[in-house]
Amino acid sequence: MVFKRLMQAMGVGGPSVETVLANPNCRPGGVLEGRIQVVGGDHPVDVSYVALGLVTRVEVESSDSEYDVNQEFGRAQMTGPFRLEPGQRHDVPFRYQVPWETPLTDLYGQHLHGMTMGLRTELEVARAVDKGDMDAVSVHPLPAHERLLEALLRLGFRFARADVERGHIYGLHQQLPFYQEIEFYPAPQYAGAMNQLEVTFVTDPRQVHVVLELDKRGGLFTEGRDAFGRFTVDHATADRTDWAAQLDGWLRQSLSRRGLFS
């Protein structure tokens, strides 16, 4: 009996959990739907809760090092406590709200190099937490994101990679403790003046805050410095602007002011 209680305390013969997504594709501010299947093990247990959370890889920079961590965000509890008998199946249908600031992982049917995203199921029994497996999730751009990205492609920029960095952008209100940078190779007409263009979206229910960062080339006697630009795109009116012309004008003006473009 003592051995049996010890095995139970270690989770041996405990419940199993499987999450089934109706569709792994979503957009920021949208929902993921599915069901969580909890099946009882060899002995009755009291489940404290079942929770869901998105997990992505985040780059962390400190004073003397740089490393990646898997960070959970958008955590939501799906159940309260319930009793699970041996072999009993407990189904939990869910609608999980995807945070508006969730990073993008897929653009135009292609996975964005450098990005990972998964929905993790967590089960707590007797104060022992089982993080469970992660189900891969694909996050696609909203129409406002697409307008900006399409404009960059029309100008000749090419996708390079993306990452997620821990921190906050000065002057912007963020719900999440990190932000995404989508990196582009420069279009031919700007290639002599910049190394890359980085785009960050900070999205809320009404609008998208867009932050552009130019990694400019340094000359023999000049130091390469970054230039920043930011503007706001309303979801409702994103398709009323010629974004290619707007972006081209800002880039030419910014680079010309620094003598890098004529």
PDB file of C-alpha atoms in Angstrom:
ATOM      1  CA  MET A   1       0.000   0.000   0.000  1.00  0.00           C
ATOM      2  CA  VAL A   2       2.846   2.398   0.810  1.00  0.00           C
ATOM      3  CA  PHE A   3       4.480   1.627  -2.529  1.00  0.00           C
ATOM      4  CA  LYS A   4       1.182   2.207  -4.342  1.00  0.00           C
ATOM      5  CA  ARG A   5       0.726   5.600  -2.681  1.00  0.00           C
ATOM      6  CA  LEU A   6       4.329   6.495  -3.567  1.00  0.00           C
ATOM      7  CA  MET A   7       3.743   5.581  -7.214  1.00  0.00           C
ATOM      8  CA  GLN A   8       0.563   7.672  -7.266  1.00  0.00           C
ATOM      9  CA  ALA A   9       2.419  10.637  -5.781  1.00  0.00           C
ATOM     10  CA  MET A  10       4.985  10.341  -8.576  1.00  0.00           C
ATOM     11  CA  GLY A  11       2.216  10.435 -11.159  1.00  0.00           C
ATOM     12  CA  VAL A  12       2.562   6.790 -12.192  1.00  0.00           C
ATOM     13  CA  GLY A  13      -0.766   5.448 -13.414  1.00  0.00           C
ATOM     14  CA  GLY A  14      -2.237   8.945 -13.374  1.00  0.00           C
ATOM     15  CA  PRO A  15      -4.567  10.583 -15.907  1.00  0.00           C
ATOM     16  CA  SER A  16      -3.620  11.255 -19.521  1.00  0.00           C
ATOM     17  CA  VAL A  17      -4.437  14.408 -21.451  1.00  0.00           C
ATOM     18  CA  GLU A  18      -4.820  14.994 -25.179  1.00  0.00           C
ATOM     19  CA  THR A  19      -5.792  18.250 -26.876  1.00  0.00           C
ATOM     20  CA  VAL A  20      -7.444  18.127 -30.293  1.00  0.00           C
ATOM     21  CA  LEU A  21      -7.639  21.360 -32.286  1.00  0.00           C
ATOM     22  CA  ALA A  22     -10.474  21.795 -34.781  1.00  0.00           C
ATOM     23  CA  ASN A  23      -8.118  23.989 -36.844  1.00  0.00           C
ATOM     24  CA  PRO A  24      -4.511  24.895 -35.915  1.00  0.00           C
ATOM     25  CA  ASN A  25      -4.646  28.068 -38.028  1.00  0.00           C
ATOM     26  CA  CYS A  26      -5.633  31.380 -36.457  1.00  0.00           C
ATOM     27  CA  ARG A  27      -5.079  35.142 -36.520  1.00  0.00           C
ATOM     28  CA  PRO A  28      -4.236  37.585 -33.734  1.00  0.00           C
ATOM     29  CA  GLY A  29      -7.420  38.428 -31.836  1.00  0.00           C
ATOM     30  CA  GLY A  30      -9.156  35.305 -33.148  1.00  0.00           C
ATOM     31  CA  VAL A  31      -9.984  32.006 -31.462  1.00  0.00           C
ATOM     32  CA  LEU A  32      -8.711  28.453 -31.423  1.00  0.00           C
ATOM     33  CA  GLU A  33     -11.397  25.835 -30.924  1.00  0.00           C
ATOM     34  CA  GLY A  34     -11.193  22.192 -29.960  1.00  0.00           C
ATOM     35  CA  ARG A  35     -11.533  19.818 -27.068  1.00  0.00           C
ATOM     36  CA  ILE A  36      -9.340  18.520 -24.285  1.00  0.00           C
ATOM     37  CA  GLN A  37      -9.677  14.809 -23.497  1.00  0.00           C
ATOM     38  CA  VAL A  38      -8.747  13.831 -19.942  1.00  0.00           C
ATOM     39  CA  VAL A  39      -8.762  10.084 -19.256  1.00  0.00           C
ATOM     40  CA  GLY A  40      -8.519   8.636 -15.756  1.00  0.00           C
ATOM     41  CA  GLY A  41      -5.616   6.381 -14.824  1.00  0.00           C
ATOM     42  CA  ASP A  42      -5.335   3.510 -12.345  1.00  0.00           C
ATOM     43  CA  HIS A  43      -6.736   5.385  -9.369  1.00  0.00           C
ATOM     44  CA  PRO A  44      -9.243   8.173  -8.669  1.00  0.00           C
ATOM     45  CA  VAL A  45      -7.840  11.702  -8.615  1.00  0.00           C
ATOM     46  CA  ASP A  46      -9.053  15.203  -7.887  1.00  0.00           C
ATOM     47  CA  VAL A  47      -8.107  17.480 -10.772  1.00  0.00           C
ATOM     48  CA  SER A  48      -7.550  21.076  -9.643  1.00  0.00           C
ATOM     49  CA  TYR A  49      -7.793  22.642 -13.129  1.00  0.00           C
ATOM     50  CA  VAL A  50      -7.031  22.313 -16.819  1.00  0.00           C
ATOM     51  CA  ALA A  51      -5.431  25.365 -18.483  1.00  0.00           C
ATOM     52  CA  LEU A  52      -4.216  26.370 -21.946  1.00  0.00           C
ATOM     53  CA  GLY A  53      -1.454  28.760 -22.947  1.00  0.00           C
ATOM     54  CA  LEU A  54       0.435  29.671 -26.088  1.00  0.00           C
ATOM     55  CA  VAL A  55       4.206  29.155 -26.029  1.00  0.00           C
ATOM     56  CA  THR A  56       6.803  30.789 -28.272  1.00  0.00           C
ATOM     57  CA  ARG A  57      10.583  31.079 -28.304  1.00  0.00           C
ATOM     58  CA  VAL A  58      11.810  34.423 -26.966  1.00  0.00           C
ATOM     59  CA  GLU A  59      15.288  35.915 -27.221  1.00  0.00           C
ATOM     60  CA  VAL A  60      16.581  37.412 -23.984  1.00  0.00           C
ATOM     61  CA  GLU A  61      19.495  39.839 -23.885  1.00  0.00           C
ATOM     62  CA  SER A  62      21.345  40.580 -20.671  1.00  0.00           C
ATOM     63  CA  SER A  63      24.418  42.700 -20.039  1.00  0.00           C
ATOM     64  CA  ASP A  64      26.838  39.924 -20.934  1.00  0.00           C
ATOM     65  CA  SER A  65      24.880  37.164 -22.663  1.00  0.00           C
ATOM     66  CA  GLU A  66      22.072  36.309 -25.047  1.00  0.00           C
ATOM     67  CA  TYR A  67      19.894  33.214 -24.847  1.00  0.00           C
ATOM     68  CA  ASP A  68      16.502  31.805 -25.879  1.00  0.00           C
ATOM     69  CA  VAL A  69      13.680  30.680 -23.606  1.00  0.00           C
ATOM     70  CA  ASN A  70      10.275  29.136 -24.238  1.00  0.00           C
ATOM     71  CA  GLN A  71       7.748  31.580 -22.823  1.00  0.00           C
ATOM     72  CA  GLU A  72       4.078  30.956 -22.175  1.00  0.00           C
ATOM     73  CA  PHE A  73       1.585  33.768 -22.737  1.00  0.00           C
ATOM     74  CA  GLY A  74      -2.152  34.216 -23.036  1.00  0.00           C
ATOM     75  CA  ARG A  75      -2.790  31.651 -20.319  1.00  0.00           C
ATOM     76  CA  ALA A  76      -6.457  30.765 -19.718  1.00  0.00           C
ATOM     77  CA  GLN A  77      -8.024  28.307 -17.264  1.00  0.00           C
ATOM     78  CA  MET A  78     -10.490  25.992 -18.991  1.00  0.00           C
ATOM     79  CA  THR A  79     -11.969  24.150 -15.988  1.00  0.00           C
ATOM     80  CA  GLY A  80     -12.347  24.330 -12.257  1.00  0.00           C
ATOM     81  CA  PRO A  81     -11.795  21.307  -9.989  1.00  0.00           C
ATOM     82  CA  PHE A  82     -13.414  17.963 -10.798  1.00  0.00           C
ATOM     83  CA  ARG A  83     -13.188  14.313  -9.734  1.00  0.00           C
ATOM     84  CA  LEU A  84     -11.823  11.776 -12.208  1.00  0.00           C
ATOM     85  CA  GLU A  85     -12.455   8.087 -11.612  1.00  0.00           C
ATOM     86  CA  PRO A  86     -10.207   5.291 -12.965  1.00  0.00           C
ATOM     87  CA  GLY A  87     -10.643   5.008 -16.735  1.00  0.00           C
ATOM     88  CA  GLN A  88     -13.217   7.795 -16.830  1.00  0.00           C
ATOM     89  CA  ARG A  89     -13.126  10.133 -19.841  1.00  0.00           C
ATOM     90  CA  HIS A  90     -13.750  13.815 -19.268  1.00  0.00           C
ATOM     91  CA  ASP A  91     -14.137  15.996 -22.393  1.00  0.00           C
ATOM     92  CA  VAL A  92     -13.585  19.746 -22.170  1.00  0.00           C
ATOM     93  CA  PRO A  93     -14.666  21.698 -25.283  1.00  0.00           C
ATOM     94  CA  PHE A  94     -12.916  25.051 -25.511  1.00  0.00           C
ATOM     95  CA  ARG A  95     -12.729  28.380 -27.334  1.00  0.00           C
ATOM     96  CA  TYR A  96      -9.348  29.900 -26.628  1.00  0.00           C
ATOM     97  CA  GLN A  97      -8.964  33.638 -27.273  1.00  0.00           C
ATOM     98  CA  VAL A  98      -5.715  34.365 -29.128  1.00  0.00           C
ATOM     99  CA  PRO A  99      -4.073  37.571 -27.792  1.00  0.00           C
ATOM    100  CA  TRP A 100      -4.015  40.486 -30.217  1.00  0.00           C
ATOM    101  CA  GLU A 101      -0.219  40.862 -29.876  1.00  0.00           C
ATOM    102  CA  THR A 102       0.483  37.213 -30.736  1.00  0.00           C
ATOM    103  CA  PRO A 103       3.499  36.999 -33.118  1.00  0.00           C
ATOM    104  CA  LEU A 104       2.957  35.843 -36.687  1.00  0.00           C
ATOM    105  CA  THR A 105       4.336  32.484 -37.796  1.00  0.00           C
ATOM    106  CA  ASP A 106       3.099  32.117 -41.380  1.00  0.00           C
ATOM    107  CA  LEU A 107       3.006  34.516 -44.319  1.00  0.00           C
ATOM    108  CA  TYR A 108       1.343  33.676 -47.624  1.00  0.00           C
ATOM    109  CA  GLY A 109       1.385  29.944 -46.995  1.00  0.00           C
ATOM    110  CA  GLN A 110       5.046  29.866 -45.950  1.00  0.00           C
ATOM    111  CA  HIS A 111       6.360  29.336 -42.439  1.00  0.00           C
ATOM    112  CA  LEU A 112       8.335  32.342 -41.258  1.00  0.00           C
ATOM    113  CA  HIS A 113      11.893  31.191 -40.604  1.00  0.00           C
ATOM    114  CA  GLY A 114      12.846  31.539 -36.951  1.00  0.00           C
ATOM    115  CA  MET A 115       9.341  31.276 -35.480  1.00  0.00           C
ATOM    116  CA  THR A 116       7.819  28.607 -33.240  1.00  0.00           C
ATOM    117  CA  MET A 117       4.337  28.575 -31.684  1.00  0.00           C
ATOM    118  CA  GLY A 118       2.419  25.941 -29.776  1.00  0.00           C
ATOM    119  CA  LEU A 119      -0.664  25.564 -27.602  1.00  0.00           C
ATOM    120  CA  ARG A 120       0.243  23.851 -24.333  1.00  0.00           C
ATOM    121  CA  THR A 121      -2.226  22.043 -22.068  1.00  0.00           C
ATOM    122  CA  GLU A 122      -1.605  22.048 -18.326  1.00  0.00           C
ATOM    123  CA  LEU A 123      -3.241  19.730 -15.797  1.00  0.00           C
ATOM    124  CA  GLU A 124      -2.840  19.974 -12.034  1.00  0.00           C
ATOM    125  CA  VAL A 125      -3.527  17.005  -9.757  1.00  0.00           C
ATOM    126  CA  ALA A 126      -2.667  17.146  -6.046  1.00  0.00           C
ATOM    127  CA  ARG A 127      -0.434  20.175  -6.619  1.00  0.00           C
ATOM    128  CA  ALA A 128       1.593  18.267  -9.217  1.00  0.00           C
ATOM    129  CA  VAL A 129       1.499  20.066 -12.563  1.00  0.00           C
ATOM    130  CA  ASP A 130       1.726  18.183 -15.844  1.00  0.00           C
ATOM    131  CA  LYS A 131       2.663  20.621 -18.609  1.00  0.00           C
ATOM    132  CA  GLY A 132       1.734  18.096 -21.271  1.00  0.00           C
ATOM    133  CA  ASP A 133       2.668  18.217 -24.936  1.00  0.00           C
ATOM    134  CA  MET A 134       2.384  21.239 -27.199  1.00  0.00           C
ATOM    135  CA  ASP A 135       0.203  21.310 -30.289  1.00  0.00           C
ATOM    136  CA  ALA A 136       1.671  23.340 -33.143  1.00  0.00           C
ATOM    137  CA  VAL A 137      -0.267  26.481 -34.065  1.00  0.00           C
ATOM    138  CA  SER A 138       0.046  28.673 -37.170  1.00  0.00           C
ATOM    139  CA  VAL A 139      -0.647  32.391 -36.736  1.00  0.00           C
ATOM    140  CA  HIS A 140      -1.502  34.260 -39.955  1.00  0.00           C
ATOM    141  CA  PRO A 141      -1.553  38.035 -40.533  1.00  0.00           C
ATOM    142  CA  LEU A 142      -4.626  40.210 -40.186  1.00  0.00           C
ATOM    143  CA  PRO A 143      -5.708  42.256 -43.251  1.00  0.00           C
ATOM    144  CA  ALA A 144      -3.932  45.355 -41.882  1.00  0.00           C
ATOM    145  CA  HIS A 145      -0.701  43.367 -41.512  1.00  0.00           C
ATOM    146  CA  GLU A 146      -1.117  42.017 -45.027  1.00  0.00           C
ATOM    147  CA  ARG A 147      -1.453  45.483 -46.548  1.00  0.00           C
ATOM    148  CA  LEU A 148       1.901  46.540 -45.085  1.00  0.00           C
ATOM    149  CA  LEU A 149       3.667  43.301 -45.940  1.00  0.00           C
ATOM    150  CA  GLU A 150       2.333  43.315 -49.503  1.00  0.00           C
ATOM    151  CA  ALA A 151       3.566  46.894 -49.914  1.00  0.00           C
ATOM    152  CA  LEU A 152       7.081  45.901 -48.880  1.00  0.00           C
ATOM    153  CA  LEU A 153       7.043  42.989 -51.302  1.00  0.00           C
ATOM    154  CA  ARG A 154       5.897  45.294 -54.129  1.00  0.00           C
ATOM    155  CA  LEU A 155       8.817  47.592 -53.344  1.00  0.00           C
ATOM    156  CA  GLY A 156      11.189  44.639 -53.752  1.00  0.00           C
ATOM    157  CA  PHE A 157      11.941  43.670 -50.149  1.00  0.00           C
ATOM    158  CA  ARG A 158      12.373  39.970 -49.420  1.00  0.00           C
ATOM    159  CA  PHE A 159      11.578  38.063 -46.242  1.00  0.00           C
ATOM    160  CA  ALA A 160      14.658  37.018 -44.294  1.00  0.00           C
ATOM    161  CA  ARG A 161      13.660  35.717 -40.863  1.00  0.00           C
ATOM    162  CA  ALA A 162      11.859  36.676 -37.675  1.00  0.00           C
ATOM    163  CA  ASP A 163      12.427  36.475 -33.956  1.00  0.00           C
ATOM    164  CA  VAL A 164      10.719  37.475 -30.732  1.00  0.00           C
ATOM    165  CA  GLU A 165      12.592  39.651 -28.257  1.00  0.00           C
ATOM    166  CA  ARG A 166      11.805  40.153 -24.597  1.00  0.00           C
ATOM    167  CA  GLY A 167      11.169  43.774 -23.670  1.00  0.00           C
ATOM    168  CA  HIS A 168       8.923  46.725 -24.429  1.00  0.00           C
ATOM    169  CA  ILE A 169       9.067  49.306 -27.204  1.00  0.00           C
ATOM    170  CA  TYR A 170       9.442  52.805 -25.836  1.00  0.00           C
ATOM    171  CA  GLY A 171       6.297  54.889 -26.171  1.00  0.00           C
ATOM    172  CA  LEU A 172       3.934  52.001 -26.972  1.00  0.00           C
ATOM    173  CA  HIS A 173       1.538  50.199 -24.648  1.00  0.00           C
ATOM    174  CA  GLN A 174       2.086  46.438 -24.813  1.00  0.00           C
ATOM    175  CA  GLN A 175       0.069  43.675 -23.157  1.00  0.00           C
ATOM    176  CA  LEU A 176       2.781  41.052 -23.675  1.00  0.00           C
ATOM    177  CA  PRO A 177       6.351  41.186 -22.307  1.00  0.00           C
ATOM    178  CA  PHE A 178       7.911  40.735 -25.758  1.00  0.00           C
ATOM    179  CA  TYR A 179       7.622  41.874 -29.379  1.00  0.00           C
ATOM    180  CA  GLN A 180       8.281  40.346 -32.777  1.00  0.00           C
ATOM    181  CA  GLU A 181      10.746  41.632 -35.355  1.00  0.00           C
ATOM    182  CA  ILE A 182      10.212  40.540 -38.970  1.00  0.00           C
ATOM    183  CA  GLU A 183      13.414  41.068 -40.937  1.00  0.00           C
ATOM    184  CA  PHE A 184      13.627  41.834 -44.648  1.00  0.00           C
ATOM    185  CA  TYR A 185      16.496  41.917 -47.102  1.00  0.00           C
ATOM    186  CA  PRO A 186      16.597  45.394 -48.694  1.00  0.00           C
ATOM    187  CA  ALA A 187      14.974  46.118 -52.020  1.00  0.00           C
ATOM    188  CA  PRO A 188      17.517  46.743 -54.827  1.00  0.00           C
ATOM    189  CA  GLN A 189      16.921  50.498 -54.849  1.00  0.00           C
ATOM    190  CA  TYR A 190      17.935  50.751 -51.165  1.00  0.00           C
ATOM    191  CA  ALA A 191      20.590  48.032 -51.069  1.00  0.00           C
ATOM    192  CA  GLY A 192      23.492  50.455 -50.949  1.00  0.00           C
ATOM    193  CA  ALA A 193      22.043  52.366 -48.026  1.00  0.00           C
ATOM    194  CA  MET A 194      20.814  49.672 -45.602  1.00  0.00           C
ATOM    195  CA  ASN A 195      21.599  46.150 -44.504  1.00  0.00           C
ATOM    196  CA  GLN A 196      18.069  45.181 -43.534  1.00  0.00           C
ATOM    197  CA  LEU A 197      14.629  46.445 -42.578  1.00  0.00           C
ATOM    198  CA  GLU A 198      12.922  45.227 -39.405  1.00  0.00           C
ATOM    199  CA  VAL A 199       9.159  45.529 -38.963  1.00  0.00           C
ATOM    200  CA  THR A 200       7.295  45.198 -35.658  1.00  0.00           C
ATOM    201  CA  PHE A 201       3.512  45.095 -35.247  1.00  0.00           C
ATOM    202  CA  VAL A 202       1.883  45.929 -31.908  1.00  0.00           C
ATOM    203  CA  THR A 203      -1.780  45.126 -32.478  1.00  0.00           C
ATOM    204  CA  ASP A 204      -4.942  45.874 -30.523  1.00  0.00           C
ATOM    205  CA  PRO A 205      -8.667  45.505 -31.373  1.00  0.00           C
ATOM    206  CA  ARG A 206      -8.823  48.861 -33.180  1.00  0.00           C
ATOM    207  CA  GLN A 207      -5.445  49.385 -34.828  1.00  0.00           C
ATOM    208  CA  VAL A 208      -1.922  48.222 -35.554  1.00  0.00           C
ATOM    209  CA  HIS A 209       1.078  50.213 -34.389  1.00  0.00           C
ATOM    210  CA  VAL A 210       3.867  49.714 -36.936  1.00  0.00           C
ATOM    211  CA  VAL A 211       7.519  50.232 -36.005  1.00  0.00           C
ATOM    212  CA  LEU A 212      10.183  50.275 -38.724  1.00  0.00           C
ATOM    213  CA  GLU A 213      13.883  50.005 -38.004  1.00  0.00           C
ATOM    214  CA  LEU A 214      16.572  50.553 -40.621  1.00  0.00           C
ATOM    215  CA  ASP A 215      19.936  48.954 -40.051  1.00  0.00           C
ATOM    216  CA  LYS A 216      21.950  51.374 -42.179  1.00  0.00           C
ATOM    217  CA  ARG A 217      25.367  50.759 -43.628  1.00  0.00           C
ATOM    218  CA  GLY A 218      28.331  52.560 -42.126  1.00  0.00           C
ATOM    219  CA  GLY A 219      31.053  54.006 -44.312  1.00  0.00           C
ATOM    220  CA  LEU A 220      34.814  54.029 -43.816  1.00  0.00           C
ATOM    221  CA  PHE A 221      34.680  57.095 -41.548  1.00  0.00           C
ATOM    222  CA  THR A 222      31.059  56.901 -40.366  1.00  0.00           C
ATOM    223  CA  GLU A 223      29.367  54.623 -37.899  1.00  0.00           C
ATOM    224  CA  GLY A 224      26.340  52.637 -39.049  1.00  0.00           C
ATOM    225  CA  ARG A 225      23.279  53.739 -37.075  1.00  0.00           C
ATOM    226  CA  ASP A 226      19.661  52.639 -36.900  1.00  0.00           C
ATOM    227  CA  ALA A 227      16.771  54.854 -37.973  1.00  0.00           C
ATOM    228  CA  PHE A 228      13.280  54.411 -36.616  1.00  0.00           C
ATOM    229  CA  GLY A 229       9.843  55.252 -37.912  1.00  0.00           C
ATOM    230  CA  ARG A 230       6.406  54.496 -36.549  1.00  0.00           C
ATOM    231  CA  PHE A 231       2.809  55.016 -37.590  1.00  0.00           C
ATOM    232  CA  THR A 232      -0.645  53.599 -36.910  1.00  0.00           C
ATOM    233  CA  VAL A 233      -2.953  51.645 -39.217  1.00  0.00           C
ATOM    234  CA  ASP A 234      -6.652  51.310 -38.366  1.00  0.00           C
ATOM    235  CA  HIS A 235      -8.147  47.893 -39.099  1.00  0.00           C
ATOM    236  CA  ALA A 236     -11.227  49.527 -40.653  1.00  0.00           C
ATOM    237  CA  THR A 237      -9.364  51.793 -43.076  1.00  0.00           C
ATOM    238  CA  ALA A 238      -6.150  49.887 -43.852  1.00  0.00           C
ATOM    239  CA  ASP A 239      -7.136  49.330 -47.480  1.00  0.00           C
ATOM    240  CA  ARG A 240      -7.653  53.045 -48.250  1.00  0.00           C
ATOM    241  CA  THR A 241      -3.955  53.962 -48.389  1.00  0.00           C
ATOM    242  CA  ASP A 242      -1.257  53.319 -50.976  1.00  0.00           C
ATOM    243  CA  TRP A 243       1.167  51.821 -48.468  1.00  0.00           C
ATOM    244  CA  ALA A 244       3.880  51.139 -51.038  1.00  0.00           C
ATOM    245  CA  ALA A 245       4.050  54.869 -51.823  1.00  0.00           C
ATOM    246  CA  GLN A 246       3.902  55.817 -48.146  1.00  0.00           C
ATOM    247  CA  LEU A 247       6.703  53.429 -47.173  1.00  0.00           C
ATOM    248  CA  ASP A 248       8.858  54.381 -50.136  1.00  0.00           C
ATOM    249  CA  GLY A 249       8.527  58.066 -49.227  1.00  0.00           C
ATOM    250  CA  TRP A 250       9.475  57.499 -45.590  1.00  0.00           C
ATOM    251  CA  LEU A 251      12.467  55.325 -46.490  1.00  0.00           C
ATOM    252  CA  ARG A 252      13.843  57.754 -49.061  1.00  0.00           C
ATOM    253  CA  GLN A 253      13.372  60.717 -46.723  1.00  0.00           C
ATOM    254  CA  SER A 254      14.981  58.950 -43.760  1.00  0.00           C
ATOM    255  CA  LEU A 255      17.985  57.747 -45.730  1.00  0.00           C
ATOM    256  CA  SER A 256      18.439  61.070 -47.565  1.00  0.00           C
ATOM    257  CA  ARG A 257      18.543  63.002 -44.290  1.00  0.00           C
ATOM    258  CA  ARG A 258      21.565  60.945 -43.316  1.00  0.00           C
ATOM    259  CA  GLY A 259      23.308  61.307 -46.660  1.00  0.00           C
ATOM    260  CA  LEU A 260      22.860  57.638 -47.512  1.00  0.00           C
ATOM    261  CA  PHE A 261      20.427  58.066 -50.375  1.00  0.00           C
ATOM    262  CA  SER A 262      20.101  60.606 -53.172  1.00  0.00           C
TER     263      SER A 262
END
